[in-house]
Short mmCIF file of C-alpha atoms in Angstrom, two decimals:
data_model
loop_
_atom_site.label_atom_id
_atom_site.label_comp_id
_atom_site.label_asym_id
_atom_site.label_seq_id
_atom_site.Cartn_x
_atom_site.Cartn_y
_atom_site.Cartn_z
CA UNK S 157 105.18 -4.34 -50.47
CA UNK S 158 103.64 -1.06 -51.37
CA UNK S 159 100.33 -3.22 -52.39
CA UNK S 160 100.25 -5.23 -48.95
CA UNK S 161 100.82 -2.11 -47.15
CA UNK S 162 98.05 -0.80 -48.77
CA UNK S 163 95.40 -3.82 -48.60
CA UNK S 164 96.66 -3.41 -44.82
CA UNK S 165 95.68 -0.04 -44.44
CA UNK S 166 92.46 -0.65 -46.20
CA UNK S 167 91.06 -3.41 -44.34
CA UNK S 168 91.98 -1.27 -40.82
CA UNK S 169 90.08 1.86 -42.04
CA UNK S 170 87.17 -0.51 -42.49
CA UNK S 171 87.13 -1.85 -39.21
CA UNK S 172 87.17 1.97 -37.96
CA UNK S 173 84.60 3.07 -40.07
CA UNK S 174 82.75 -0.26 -38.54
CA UNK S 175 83.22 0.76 -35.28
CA UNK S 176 82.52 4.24 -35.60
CA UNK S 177 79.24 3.13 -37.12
CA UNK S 178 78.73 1.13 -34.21
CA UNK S 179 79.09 4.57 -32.07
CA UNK S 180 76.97 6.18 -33.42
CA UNK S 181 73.96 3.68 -33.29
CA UNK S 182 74.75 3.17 -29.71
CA UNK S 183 75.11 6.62 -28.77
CA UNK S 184 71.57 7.24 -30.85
CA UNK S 185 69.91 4.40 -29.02
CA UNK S 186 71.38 5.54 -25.53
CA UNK S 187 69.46 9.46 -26.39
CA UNK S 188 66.00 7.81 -27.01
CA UNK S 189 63.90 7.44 -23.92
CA UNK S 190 62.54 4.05 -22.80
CA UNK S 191 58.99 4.03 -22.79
CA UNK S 192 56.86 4.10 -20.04
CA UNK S 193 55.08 1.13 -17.83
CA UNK S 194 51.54 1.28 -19.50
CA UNK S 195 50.16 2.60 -15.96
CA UNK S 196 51.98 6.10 -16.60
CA UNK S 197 51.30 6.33 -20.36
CA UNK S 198 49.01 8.83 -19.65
CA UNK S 199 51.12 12.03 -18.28
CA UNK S 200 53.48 10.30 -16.36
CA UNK S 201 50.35 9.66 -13.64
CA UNK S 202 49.18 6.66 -12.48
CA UNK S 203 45.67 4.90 -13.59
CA UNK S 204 43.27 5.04 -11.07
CA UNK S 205 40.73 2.64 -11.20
CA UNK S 206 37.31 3.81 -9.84
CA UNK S 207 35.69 2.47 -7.28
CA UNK S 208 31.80 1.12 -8.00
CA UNK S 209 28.89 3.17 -6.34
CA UNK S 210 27.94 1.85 -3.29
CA UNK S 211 24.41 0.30 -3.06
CA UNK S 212 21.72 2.10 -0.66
CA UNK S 213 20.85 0.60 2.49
CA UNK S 214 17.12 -0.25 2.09
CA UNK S 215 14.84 1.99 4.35
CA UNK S 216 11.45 2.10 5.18
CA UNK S 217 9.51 4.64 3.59
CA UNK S 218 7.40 7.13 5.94
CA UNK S 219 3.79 7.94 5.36
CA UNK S 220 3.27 11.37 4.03
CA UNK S 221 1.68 12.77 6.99
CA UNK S 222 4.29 11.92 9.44
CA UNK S 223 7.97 10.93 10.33
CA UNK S 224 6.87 9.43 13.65
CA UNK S 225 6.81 5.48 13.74
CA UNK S 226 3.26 4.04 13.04
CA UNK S 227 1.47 2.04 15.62
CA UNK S 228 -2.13 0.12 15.22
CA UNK S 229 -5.10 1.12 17.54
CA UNK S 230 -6.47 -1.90 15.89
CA UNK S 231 -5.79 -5.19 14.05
CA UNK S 232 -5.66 -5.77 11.17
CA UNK S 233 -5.75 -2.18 10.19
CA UNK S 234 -9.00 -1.46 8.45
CA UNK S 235 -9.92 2.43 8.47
CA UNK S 236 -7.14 5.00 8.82
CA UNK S 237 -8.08 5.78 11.99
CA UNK S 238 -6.73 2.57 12.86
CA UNK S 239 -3.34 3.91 12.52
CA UNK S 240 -1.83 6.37 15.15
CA UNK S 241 -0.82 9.34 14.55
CA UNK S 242 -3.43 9.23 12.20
CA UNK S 243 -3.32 11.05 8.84
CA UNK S 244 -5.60 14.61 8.52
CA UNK S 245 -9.22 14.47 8.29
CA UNK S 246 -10.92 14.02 4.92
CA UNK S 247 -8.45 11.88 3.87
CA UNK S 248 -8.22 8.33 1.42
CA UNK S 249 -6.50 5.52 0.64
CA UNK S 250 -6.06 3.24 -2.24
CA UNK S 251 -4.45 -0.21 -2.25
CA UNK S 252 -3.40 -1.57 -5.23
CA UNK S 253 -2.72 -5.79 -4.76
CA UNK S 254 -1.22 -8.52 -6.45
CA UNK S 255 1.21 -6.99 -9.06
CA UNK S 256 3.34 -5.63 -10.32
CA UNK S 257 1.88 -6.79 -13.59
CA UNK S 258 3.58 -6.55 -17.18
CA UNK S 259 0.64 -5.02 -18.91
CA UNK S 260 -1.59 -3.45 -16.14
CA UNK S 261 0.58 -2.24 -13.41
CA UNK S 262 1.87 0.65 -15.89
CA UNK S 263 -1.31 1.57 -16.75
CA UNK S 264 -2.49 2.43 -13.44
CA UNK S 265 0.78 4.48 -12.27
CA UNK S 266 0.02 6.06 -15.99
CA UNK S 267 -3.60 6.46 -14.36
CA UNK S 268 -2.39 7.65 -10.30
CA UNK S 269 0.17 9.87 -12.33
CA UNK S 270 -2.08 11.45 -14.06
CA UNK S 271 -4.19 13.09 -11.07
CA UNK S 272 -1.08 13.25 -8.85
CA UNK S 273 -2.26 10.63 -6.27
CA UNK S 274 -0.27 8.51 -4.23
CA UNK S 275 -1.33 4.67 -3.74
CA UNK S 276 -0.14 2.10 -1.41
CA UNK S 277 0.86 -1.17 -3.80
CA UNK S 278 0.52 -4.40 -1.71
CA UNK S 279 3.03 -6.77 -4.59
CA UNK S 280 4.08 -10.71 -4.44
CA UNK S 281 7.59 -11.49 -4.25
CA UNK S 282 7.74 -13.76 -7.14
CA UNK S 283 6.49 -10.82 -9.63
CA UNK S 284 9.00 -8.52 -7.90
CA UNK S 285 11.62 -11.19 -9.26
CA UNK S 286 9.86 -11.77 -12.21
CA UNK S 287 9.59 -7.76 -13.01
CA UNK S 288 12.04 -5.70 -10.94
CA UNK S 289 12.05 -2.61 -13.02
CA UNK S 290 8.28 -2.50 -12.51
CA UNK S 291 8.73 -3.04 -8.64
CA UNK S 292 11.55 -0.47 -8.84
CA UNK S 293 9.25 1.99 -10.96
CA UNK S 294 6.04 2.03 -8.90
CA UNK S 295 9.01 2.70 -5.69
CA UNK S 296 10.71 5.83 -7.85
CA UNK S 297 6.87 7.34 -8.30
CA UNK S 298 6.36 8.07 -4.95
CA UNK S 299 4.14 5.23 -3.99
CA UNK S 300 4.28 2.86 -0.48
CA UNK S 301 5.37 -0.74 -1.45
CA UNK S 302 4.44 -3.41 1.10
CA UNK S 303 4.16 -7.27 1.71
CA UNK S 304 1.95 -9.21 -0.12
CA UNK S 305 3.85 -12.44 0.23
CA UNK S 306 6.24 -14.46 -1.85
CA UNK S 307 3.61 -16.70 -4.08
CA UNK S 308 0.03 -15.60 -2.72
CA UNK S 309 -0.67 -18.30 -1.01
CA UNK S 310 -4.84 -18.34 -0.09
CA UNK S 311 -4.40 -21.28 2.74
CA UNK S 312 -2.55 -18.73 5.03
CA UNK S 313 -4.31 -19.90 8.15
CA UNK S 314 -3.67 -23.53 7.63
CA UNK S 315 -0.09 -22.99 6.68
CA UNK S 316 2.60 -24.31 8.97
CA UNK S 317 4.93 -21.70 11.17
CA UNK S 318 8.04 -22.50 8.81
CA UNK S 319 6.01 -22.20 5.42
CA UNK S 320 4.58 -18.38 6.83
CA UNK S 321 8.24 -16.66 7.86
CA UNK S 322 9.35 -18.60 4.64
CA UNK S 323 6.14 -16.72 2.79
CA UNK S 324 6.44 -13.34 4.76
CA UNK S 325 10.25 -13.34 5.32
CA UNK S 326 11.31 -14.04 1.41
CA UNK S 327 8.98 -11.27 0.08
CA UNK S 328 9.99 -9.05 2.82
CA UNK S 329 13.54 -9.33 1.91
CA UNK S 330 13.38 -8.86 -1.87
CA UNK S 331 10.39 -6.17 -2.15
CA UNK S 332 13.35 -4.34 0.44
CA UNK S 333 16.65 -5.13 -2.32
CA UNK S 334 14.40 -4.54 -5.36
CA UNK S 335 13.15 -1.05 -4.51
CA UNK S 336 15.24 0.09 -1.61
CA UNK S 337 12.41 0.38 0.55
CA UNK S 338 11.73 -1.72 3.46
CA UNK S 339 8.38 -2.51 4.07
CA UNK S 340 6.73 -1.60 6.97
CA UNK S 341 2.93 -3.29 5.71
CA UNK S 342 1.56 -6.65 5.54
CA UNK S 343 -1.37 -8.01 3.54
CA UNK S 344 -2.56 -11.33 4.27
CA UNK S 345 -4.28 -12.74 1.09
CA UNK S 346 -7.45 -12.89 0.91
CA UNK S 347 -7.68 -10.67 4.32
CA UNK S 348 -6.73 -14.58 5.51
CA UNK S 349 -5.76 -13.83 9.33
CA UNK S 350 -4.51 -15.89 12.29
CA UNK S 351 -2.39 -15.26 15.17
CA UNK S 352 0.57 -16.78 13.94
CA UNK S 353 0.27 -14.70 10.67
CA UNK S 354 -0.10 -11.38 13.06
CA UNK S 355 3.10 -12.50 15.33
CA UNK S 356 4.78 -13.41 12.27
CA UNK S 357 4.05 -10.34 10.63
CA UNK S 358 5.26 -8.52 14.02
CA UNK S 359 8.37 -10.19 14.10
CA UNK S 360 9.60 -8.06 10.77
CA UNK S 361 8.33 -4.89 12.11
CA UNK S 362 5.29 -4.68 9.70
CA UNK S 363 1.80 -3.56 10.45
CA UNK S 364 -1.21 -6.15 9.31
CA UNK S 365 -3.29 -4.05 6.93
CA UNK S 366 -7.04 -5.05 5.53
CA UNK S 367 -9.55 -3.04 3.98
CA UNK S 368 -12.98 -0.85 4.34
CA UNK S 369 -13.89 -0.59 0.54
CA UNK S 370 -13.91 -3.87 -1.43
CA UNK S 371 -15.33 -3.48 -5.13
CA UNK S 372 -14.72 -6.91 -6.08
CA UNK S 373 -12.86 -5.63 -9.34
CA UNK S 374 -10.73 -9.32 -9.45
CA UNK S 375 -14.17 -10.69 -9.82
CA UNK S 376 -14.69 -8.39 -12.79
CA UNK S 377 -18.25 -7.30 -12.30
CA UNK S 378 -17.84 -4.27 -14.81
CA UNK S 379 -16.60 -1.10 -14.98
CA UNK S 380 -19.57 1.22 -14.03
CA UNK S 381 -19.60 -1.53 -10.23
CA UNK S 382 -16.39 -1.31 -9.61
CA UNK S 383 -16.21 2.60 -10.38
CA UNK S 384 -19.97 2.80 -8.26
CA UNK S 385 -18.35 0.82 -5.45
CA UNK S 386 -15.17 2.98 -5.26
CA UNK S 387 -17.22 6.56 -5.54
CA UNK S 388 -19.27 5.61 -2.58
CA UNK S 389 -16.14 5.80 0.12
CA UNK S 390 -15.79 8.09 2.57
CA UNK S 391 -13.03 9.60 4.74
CA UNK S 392 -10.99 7.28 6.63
CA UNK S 393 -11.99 4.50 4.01
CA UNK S 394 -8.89 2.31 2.79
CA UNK S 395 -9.84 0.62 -0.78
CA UNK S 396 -8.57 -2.35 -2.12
CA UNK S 397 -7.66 -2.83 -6.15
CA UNK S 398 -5.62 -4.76 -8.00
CA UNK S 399 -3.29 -4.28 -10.91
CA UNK S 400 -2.15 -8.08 -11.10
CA UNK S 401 -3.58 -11.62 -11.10
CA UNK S 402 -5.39 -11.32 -14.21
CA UNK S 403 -7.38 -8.73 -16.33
CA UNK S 404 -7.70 -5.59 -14.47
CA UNK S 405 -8.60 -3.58 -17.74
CA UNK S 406 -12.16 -2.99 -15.61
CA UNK S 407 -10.17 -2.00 -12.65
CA UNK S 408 -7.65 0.64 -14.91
CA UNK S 409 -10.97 2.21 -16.13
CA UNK S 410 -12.84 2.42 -13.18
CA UNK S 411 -9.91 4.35 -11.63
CA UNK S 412 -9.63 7.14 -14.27
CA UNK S 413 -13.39 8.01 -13.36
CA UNK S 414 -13.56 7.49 -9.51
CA UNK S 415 -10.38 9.20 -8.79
CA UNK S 416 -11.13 12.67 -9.70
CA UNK S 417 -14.92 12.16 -8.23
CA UNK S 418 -13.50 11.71 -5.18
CA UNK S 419 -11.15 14.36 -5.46
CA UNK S 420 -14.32 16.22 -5.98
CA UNK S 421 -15.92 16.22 -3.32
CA UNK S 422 -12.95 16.96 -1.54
CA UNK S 423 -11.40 13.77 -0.22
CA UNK S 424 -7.45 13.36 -0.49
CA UNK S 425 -5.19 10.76 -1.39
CA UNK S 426 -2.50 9.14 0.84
CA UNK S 427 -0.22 6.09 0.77
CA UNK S 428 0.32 4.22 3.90
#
């Protein structure tokens, strides 16, 4: 009896010692804190998720002469004095066309930049889409961006009503989401004018814009013409270059030496 007594009393300590065991685990597990939801890891806050930056309404960009709205005393605009308020006496512009261009458009900001002049850039839509960060860098220099329609079309007179707002309207619209500036210019190419193109061109607020000075440099009669052509302007004159449709090497180098001989003899620079 002694020895059952004993296995007895053996096999009940073990089931205490079991259970106390059990005790203890539980009682360890019940002091350990549960762990956070993963969106209060982090100090016991919240995650807050920021918002994206909102993108700037596109404006139009004001000439540098004035914040009043621009009217024409004549169309197309051909002098400066076309424009009303005009801008101060002894004063110049230059119109770049037909970019922006992969390998010439930086070479003439590289050109304006370096004698701190301000240029009016007339550029297609389809090389806006083609090279945005170009469209977006001649914008963040300081320079006037206008309408120069989608694909360049040189038939603008004979085009139908549809094909011009399509022309005018597209370009409009991306030149204005591109660089955040609306543009408040038109060039018809080729200086290619009709009424349809001048209502058109009035119905998105845009002024039609030719030119006084014309040195050809698409042509590419040669450096020393182009620069010869360019020098000869006088006050009130706008100019017409171009950084795209082709080579414009002629035109890059005929700006680096006209540029500061017409800052010689006094004349200013202005974009439209």
């Amino acid at each position: 009896m002694t020895s059952r007594r004993r296995a007895l009393w053996l096999l009940g300590a073990a089931g205490l010692a079991a259970l106390s065991a059990d005790g203890v685990r539980q009682g360890a597990a019940s002091t350990r804190k549960a762990a956070p939801p993963p969106d209060q890891v982090a100090q016991g806050r919240p995650v807050v998720h920021a918002t994206p930056t909102p993108t700037p309404t596109p404006t139009p960009r004001p000439p540098a002469w004035t914040q009043s709205p621009l009217t024409a005393v004549k169309t197309p605009i051909r002098e400066l004095t076309d424009l009303s308020p005009a801008p101060p006496p002894n004063t110049i512009a230059l119109t770049i066309d037909d970019g922006p261009h992969p390998v010439y458009t930086p070479k003439v900001l590289d050109v304006l930049a370096e004698h701190q002049v301000t240029a009016t850039f007339f550029i297609i839509g389809e090389q806006v889409k083609e090279f945005p960060r170009l469209a977006r860098r001649i914008a963040d220099a300081g320079h006037q961006v206008c309408n120069h329609t989608m694909t360049h079309p040189l038939s603008m007179t004979s085009l139908s009503s549809k094909r011009l707002r399509k022309e005018i309207g597209e370009a409009h619209d991306r030149i204005a989401q591109v660089t955040g500036i609306v543009p408040t210019f038109f060039r018809s190419p080729g200086g290619a004018w009709s009424q349809r193109v001048l209502d058109i061109t009035a119905e998105h607020d845009m002024l039609p814009v030719d030119w006084a000075v014309d040195p050809r440099d698409w042509t590419r009669p040669g450096v020393a013409r182009i620069r010869r052509t360019l020098v000869g302007s006088k006050a009130g004159n706008i100019m017409l270059c171009h950084d795209g449709g082709g080579d414009r090497s002629q035109t890059v180098a005929a700006l680096r030496k006209a540029i500061p001989a017409l800052k010689k003899r006094g004349l200013t620079f202005v974009a439209l």
